[in-house]
Tab-separated table of C-alpha atoms in Angstrom:
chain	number	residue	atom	x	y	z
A	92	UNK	CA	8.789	-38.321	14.659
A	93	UNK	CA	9.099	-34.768	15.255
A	94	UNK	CA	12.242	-32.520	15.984
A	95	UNK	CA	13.534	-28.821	16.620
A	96	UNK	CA	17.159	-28.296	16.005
A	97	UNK	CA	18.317	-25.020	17.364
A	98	UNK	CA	21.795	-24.964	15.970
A	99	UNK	CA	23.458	-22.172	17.526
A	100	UNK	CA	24.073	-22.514	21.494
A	101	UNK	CA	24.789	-19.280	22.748
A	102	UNK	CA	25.095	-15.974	20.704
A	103	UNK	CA	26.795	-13.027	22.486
A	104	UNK	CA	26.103	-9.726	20.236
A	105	UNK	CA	26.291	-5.491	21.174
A	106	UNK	CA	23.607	-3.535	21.702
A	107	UNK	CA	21.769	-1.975	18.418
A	108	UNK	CA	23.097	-5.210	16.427
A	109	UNK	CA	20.474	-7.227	14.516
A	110	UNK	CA	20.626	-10.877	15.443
A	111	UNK	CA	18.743	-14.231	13.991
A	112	UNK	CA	18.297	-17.410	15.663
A	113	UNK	CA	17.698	-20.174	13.507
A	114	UNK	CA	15.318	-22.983	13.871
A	115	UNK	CA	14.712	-26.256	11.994
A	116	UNK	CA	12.157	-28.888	12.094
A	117	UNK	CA	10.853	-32.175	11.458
A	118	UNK	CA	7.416	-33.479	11.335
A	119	UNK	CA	5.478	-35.473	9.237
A	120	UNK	CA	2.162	-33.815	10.216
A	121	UNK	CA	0.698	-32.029	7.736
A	122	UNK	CA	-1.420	-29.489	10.608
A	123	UNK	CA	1.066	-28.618	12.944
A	124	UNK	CA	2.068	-25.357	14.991
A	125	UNK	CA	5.493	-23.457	15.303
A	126	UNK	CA	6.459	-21.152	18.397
A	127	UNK	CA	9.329	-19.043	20.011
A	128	UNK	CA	9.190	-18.940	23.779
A	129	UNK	CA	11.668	-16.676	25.832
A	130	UNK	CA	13.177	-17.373	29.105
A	131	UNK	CA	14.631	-14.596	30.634
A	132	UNK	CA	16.973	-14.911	33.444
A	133	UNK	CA	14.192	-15.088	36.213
A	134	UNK	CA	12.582	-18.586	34.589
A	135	UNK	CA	9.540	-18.003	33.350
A	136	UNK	CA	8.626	-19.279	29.955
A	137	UNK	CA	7.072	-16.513	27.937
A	138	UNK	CA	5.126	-16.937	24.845
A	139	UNK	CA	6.223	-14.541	21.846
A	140	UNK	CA	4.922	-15.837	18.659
A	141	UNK	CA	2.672	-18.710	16.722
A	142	UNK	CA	2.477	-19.518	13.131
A	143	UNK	CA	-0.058	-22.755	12.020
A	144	UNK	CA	1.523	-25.016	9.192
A	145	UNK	CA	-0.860	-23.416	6.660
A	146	UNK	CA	0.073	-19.883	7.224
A	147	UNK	CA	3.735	-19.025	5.878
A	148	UNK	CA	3.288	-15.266	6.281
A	149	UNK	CA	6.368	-13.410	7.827
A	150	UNK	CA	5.687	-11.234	11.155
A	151	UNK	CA	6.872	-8.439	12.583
A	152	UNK	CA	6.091	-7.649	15.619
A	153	UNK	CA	7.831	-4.071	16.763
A	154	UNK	CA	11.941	-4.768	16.661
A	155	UNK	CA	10.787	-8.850	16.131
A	156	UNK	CA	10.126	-10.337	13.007
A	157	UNK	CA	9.646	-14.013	12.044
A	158	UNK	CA	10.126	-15.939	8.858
A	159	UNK	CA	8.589	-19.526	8.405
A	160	UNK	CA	9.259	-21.130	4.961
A	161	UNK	CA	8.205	-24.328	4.841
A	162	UNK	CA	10.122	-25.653	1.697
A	163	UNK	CA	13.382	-25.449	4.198
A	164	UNK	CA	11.275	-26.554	7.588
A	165	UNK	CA	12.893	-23.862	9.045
A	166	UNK	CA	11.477	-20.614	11.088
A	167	UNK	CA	13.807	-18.315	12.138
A	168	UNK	CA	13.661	-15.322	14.657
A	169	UNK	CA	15.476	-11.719	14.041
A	170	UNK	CA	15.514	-9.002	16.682
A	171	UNK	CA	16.250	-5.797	15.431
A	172	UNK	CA	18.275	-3.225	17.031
A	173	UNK	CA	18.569	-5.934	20.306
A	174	UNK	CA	18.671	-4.361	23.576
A	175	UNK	CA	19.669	-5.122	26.882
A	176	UNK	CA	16.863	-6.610	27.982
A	177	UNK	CA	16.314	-8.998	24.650
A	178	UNK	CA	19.463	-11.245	26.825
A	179	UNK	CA	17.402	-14.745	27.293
A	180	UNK	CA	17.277	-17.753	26.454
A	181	UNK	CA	15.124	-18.524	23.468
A	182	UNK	CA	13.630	-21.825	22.366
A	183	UNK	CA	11.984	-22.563	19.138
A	184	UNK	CA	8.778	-25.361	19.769
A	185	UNK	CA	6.583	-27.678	17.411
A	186	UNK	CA	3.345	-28.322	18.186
A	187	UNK	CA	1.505	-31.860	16.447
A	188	UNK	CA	-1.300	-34.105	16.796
A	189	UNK	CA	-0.401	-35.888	19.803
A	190	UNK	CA	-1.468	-39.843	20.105
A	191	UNK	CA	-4.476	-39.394	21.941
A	192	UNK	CA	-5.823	-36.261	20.605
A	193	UNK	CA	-4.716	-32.728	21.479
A	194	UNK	CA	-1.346	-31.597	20.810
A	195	UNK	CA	2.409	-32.430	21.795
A	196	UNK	CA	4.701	-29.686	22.264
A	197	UNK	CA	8.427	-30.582	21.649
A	198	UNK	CA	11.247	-27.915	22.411
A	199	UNK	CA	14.412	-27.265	20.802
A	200	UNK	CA	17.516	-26.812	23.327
A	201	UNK	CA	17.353	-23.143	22.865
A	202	UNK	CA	19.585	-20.460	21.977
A	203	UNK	CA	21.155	-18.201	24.645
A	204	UNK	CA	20.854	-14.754	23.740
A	205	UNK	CA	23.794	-12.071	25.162
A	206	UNK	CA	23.236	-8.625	24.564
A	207	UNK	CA	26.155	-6.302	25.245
A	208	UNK	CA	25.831	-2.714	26.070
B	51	UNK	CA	-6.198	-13.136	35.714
B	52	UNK	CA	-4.137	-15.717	37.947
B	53	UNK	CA	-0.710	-17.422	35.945
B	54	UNK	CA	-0.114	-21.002	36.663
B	55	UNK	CA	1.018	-21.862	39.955
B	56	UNK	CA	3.639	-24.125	40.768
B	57	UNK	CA	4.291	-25.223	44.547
B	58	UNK	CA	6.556	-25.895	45.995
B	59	UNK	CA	9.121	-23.582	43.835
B	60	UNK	CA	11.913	-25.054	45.441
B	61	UNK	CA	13.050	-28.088	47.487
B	62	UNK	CA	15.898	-30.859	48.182
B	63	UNK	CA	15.509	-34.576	48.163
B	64	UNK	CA	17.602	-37.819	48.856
B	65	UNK	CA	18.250	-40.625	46.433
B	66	UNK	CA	15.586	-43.376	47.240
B	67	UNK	CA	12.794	-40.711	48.206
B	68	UNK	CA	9.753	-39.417	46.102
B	69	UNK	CA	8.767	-35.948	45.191
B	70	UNK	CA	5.126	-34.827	44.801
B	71	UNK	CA	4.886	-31.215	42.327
B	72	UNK	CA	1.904	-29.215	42.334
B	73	UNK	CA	0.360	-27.019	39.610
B	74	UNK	CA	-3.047	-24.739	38.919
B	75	UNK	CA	-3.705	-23.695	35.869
B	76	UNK	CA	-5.108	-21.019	34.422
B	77	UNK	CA	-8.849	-20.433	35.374
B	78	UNK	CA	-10.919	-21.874	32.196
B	79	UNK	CA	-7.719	-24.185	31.014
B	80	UNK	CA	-8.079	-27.560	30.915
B	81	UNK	CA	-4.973	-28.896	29.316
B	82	UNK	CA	-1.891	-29.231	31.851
B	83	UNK	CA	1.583	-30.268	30.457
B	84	UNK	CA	4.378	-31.219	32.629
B	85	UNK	CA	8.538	-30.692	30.984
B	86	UNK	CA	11.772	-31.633	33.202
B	87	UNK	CA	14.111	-28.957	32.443
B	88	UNK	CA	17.980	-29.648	32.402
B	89	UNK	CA	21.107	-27.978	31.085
B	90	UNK	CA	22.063	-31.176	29.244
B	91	UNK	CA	18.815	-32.047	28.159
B	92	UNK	CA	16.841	-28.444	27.713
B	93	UNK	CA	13.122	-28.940	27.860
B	94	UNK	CA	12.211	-32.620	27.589
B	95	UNK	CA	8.300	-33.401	27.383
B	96	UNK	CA	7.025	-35.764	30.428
B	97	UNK	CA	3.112	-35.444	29.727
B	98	UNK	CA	0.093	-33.753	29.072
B	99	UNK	CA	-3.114	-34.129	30.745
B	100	UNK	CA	-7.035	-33.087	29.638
B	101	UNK	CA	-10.192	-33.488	31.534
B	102	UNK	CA	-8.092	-35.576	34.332
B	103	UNK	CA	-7.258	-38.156	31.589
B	104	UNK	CA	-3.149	-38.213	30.320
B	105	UNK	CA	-3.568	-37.625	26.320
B	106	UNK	CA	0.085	-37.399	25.804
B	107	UNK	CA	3.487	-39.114	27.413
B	108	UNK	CA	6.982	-38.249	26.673
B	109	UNK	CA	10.090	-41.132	27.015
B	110	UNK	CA	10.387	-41.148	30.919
B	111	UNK	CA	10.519	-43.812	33.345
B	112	UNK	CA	7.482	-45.153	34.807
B	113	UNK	CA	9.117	-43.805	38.050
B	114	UNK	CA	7.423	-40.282	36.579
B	115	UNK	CA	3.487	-40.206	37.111
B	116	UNK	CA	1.042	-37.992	37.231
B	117	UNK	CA	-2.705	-36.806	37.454
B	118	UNK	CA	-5.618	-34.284	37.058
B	119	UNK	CA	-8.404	-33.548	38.523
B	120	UNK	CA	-11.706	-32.641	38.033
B	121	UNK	CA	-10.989	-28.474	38.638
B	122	UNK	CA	-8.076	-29.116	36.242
B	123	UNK	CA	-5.464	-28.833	39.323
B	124	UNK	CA	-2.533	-31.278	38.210
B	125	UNK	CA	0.425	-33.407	39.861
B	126	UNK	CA	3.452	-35.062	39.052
B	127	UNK	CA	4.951	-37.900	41.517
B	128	UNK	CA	8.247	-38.979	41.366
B	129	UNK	CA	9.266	-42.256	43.131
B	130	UNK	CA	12.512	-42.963	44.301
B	131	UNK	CA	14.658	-40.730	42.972
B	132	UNK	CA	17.474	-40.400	41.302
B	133	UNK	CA	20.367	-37.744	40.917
B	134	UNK	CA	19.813	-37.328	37.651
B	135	UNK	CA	16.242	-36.123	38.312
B	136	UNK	CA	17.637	-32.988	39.676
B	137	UNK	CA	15.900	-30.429	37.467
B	138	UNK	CA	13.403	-27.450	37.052
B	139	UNK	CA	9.636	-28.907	36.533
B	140	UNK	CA	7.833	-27.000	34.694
B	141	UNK	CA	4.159	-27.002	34.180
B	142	UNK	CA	1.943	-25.376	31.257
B	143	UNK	CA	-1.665	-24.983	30.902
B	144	UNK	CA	-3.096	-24.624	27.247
B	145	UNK	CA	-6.387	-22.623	27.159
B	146	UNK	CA	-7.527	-24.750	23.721
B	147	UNK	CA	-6.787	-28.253	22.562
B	148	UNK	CA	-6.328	-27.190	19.562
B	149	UNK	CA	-3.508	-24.630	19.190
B	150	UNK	CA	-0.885	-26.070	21.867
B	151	UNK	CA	-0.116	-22.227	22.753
B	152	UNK	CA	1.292	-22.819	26.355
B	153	UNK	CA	1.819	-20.687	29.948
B	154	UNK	CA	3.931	-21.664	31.580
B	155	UNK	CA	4.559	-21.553	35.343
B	156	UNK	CA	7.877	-20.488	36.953
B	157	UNK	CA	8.849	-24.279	38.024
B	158	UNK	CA	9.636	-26.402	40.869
B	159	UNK	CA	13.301	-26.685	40.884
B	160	UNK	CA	14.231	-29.950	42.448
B	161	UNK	CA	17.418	-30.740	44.085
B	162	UNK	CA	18.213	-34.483	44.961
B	163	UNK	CA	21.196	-34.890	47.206
């Protein structure tokens, strides 16, 4: 069966702080997908990053980086010098062979993000 | 390019009632997933539909259906409703079967009463 654990519920931090949110998996799919999605206040679910299960190569993406190590089924999410605008809600997903073909995408219960100016 | 569509965004049922949710994909997408989003329960899959046939279903009630067509245009039904079922649908087109990278719509927030 697969699972995302997103341990930490909420995180309030100030702007210019660094902040990680954690994420932790299960599968037992050896080809499998991981993604962060970001809801901001207004709903919308917006893709930010995907790694495949064979690529364990960190990320960095401007002030976001991503680091996906597989020997601890965990890949974890760091903004840098968070703004304002970084307050969402974050969820990390998992994306396996599904029954029928394709994929099934599961969700963790996400992290809310507070970013004080 | 178009997002995916979601009608109608918002609405308010009775116990006993059912709900019928809309979504169009992405032009060129053929994979539609539908998630029931709750505070309690975050994003919980309901099911996933490709070339109007359902690949994929999540733990829901049979009360929970669903369907695509041929232009990829999807549904989800509800029957008789519950308060529980009080949540924010939201649907996701995938442009490839093979990477599960999803858009998502802005939901249909339902409200049962």
């Amino acid at each position: 069966a697969q699972k995302v654990t997103q341990a930490q519920t909420e995180i309030s931090v100030v702007e210019k702080e660094d902040v990680t949110l954690d994420c932790v998996y299960e599968t037992r799919d050896t080809t499998y997908y991981l993604f962060w999605y970001k809801q901001p206040p207004s709903g919308e679910l917006v893709f930010l990053i995907r790694r495949n299960s064979f690529d364990e190569q960190n990320e960095i993406s401007g002030r976001y980086s991503w680091n996906f190590q597989k020997s601890t089924s965990s890949f974890n999410f760091t903004i840098t010098a968070s703004q304002v605008v970084d307050s969402a809600v974050y969820f990390c997903a998992l994306s396996g062979p599904g029954g029928s073909g394709g994929f099934k995408t599961i969700f963790g219960a996400g992290t809310r993000l507070f970013v004080k100016a | 390019k178009a997002g995916v569509t979601q009608t109608p965004r918002y609405l308010i049922k009775t116990r006993g009632q059912q709900v019928t949710l809309s979504c169009s994909p992405i032009s060129g997408h053929r994979s539609v997933s539908w998630y029931q989003q709750t505070p309690g329960q975050g994003l919980q899959f309901l099911f996933e539909y490709f070339s109007e046939t359902q690949r994929n279903k999540g733990n829901f009630p049979g009360r929970f259906s669903g369907r695509q067509f041929s232009n990829s245009r999807s549904e989800m039904n509800v029957s008789t409703l519950e308060l529980g079922d009080s949540a924010l649908y939201l649907c996701a087109s995938s442009r490839s079967e093979d990477t599960g990278e999803l858009f998502f719509g802005e939901g249909s927030r339902l409200t049962v009463l």
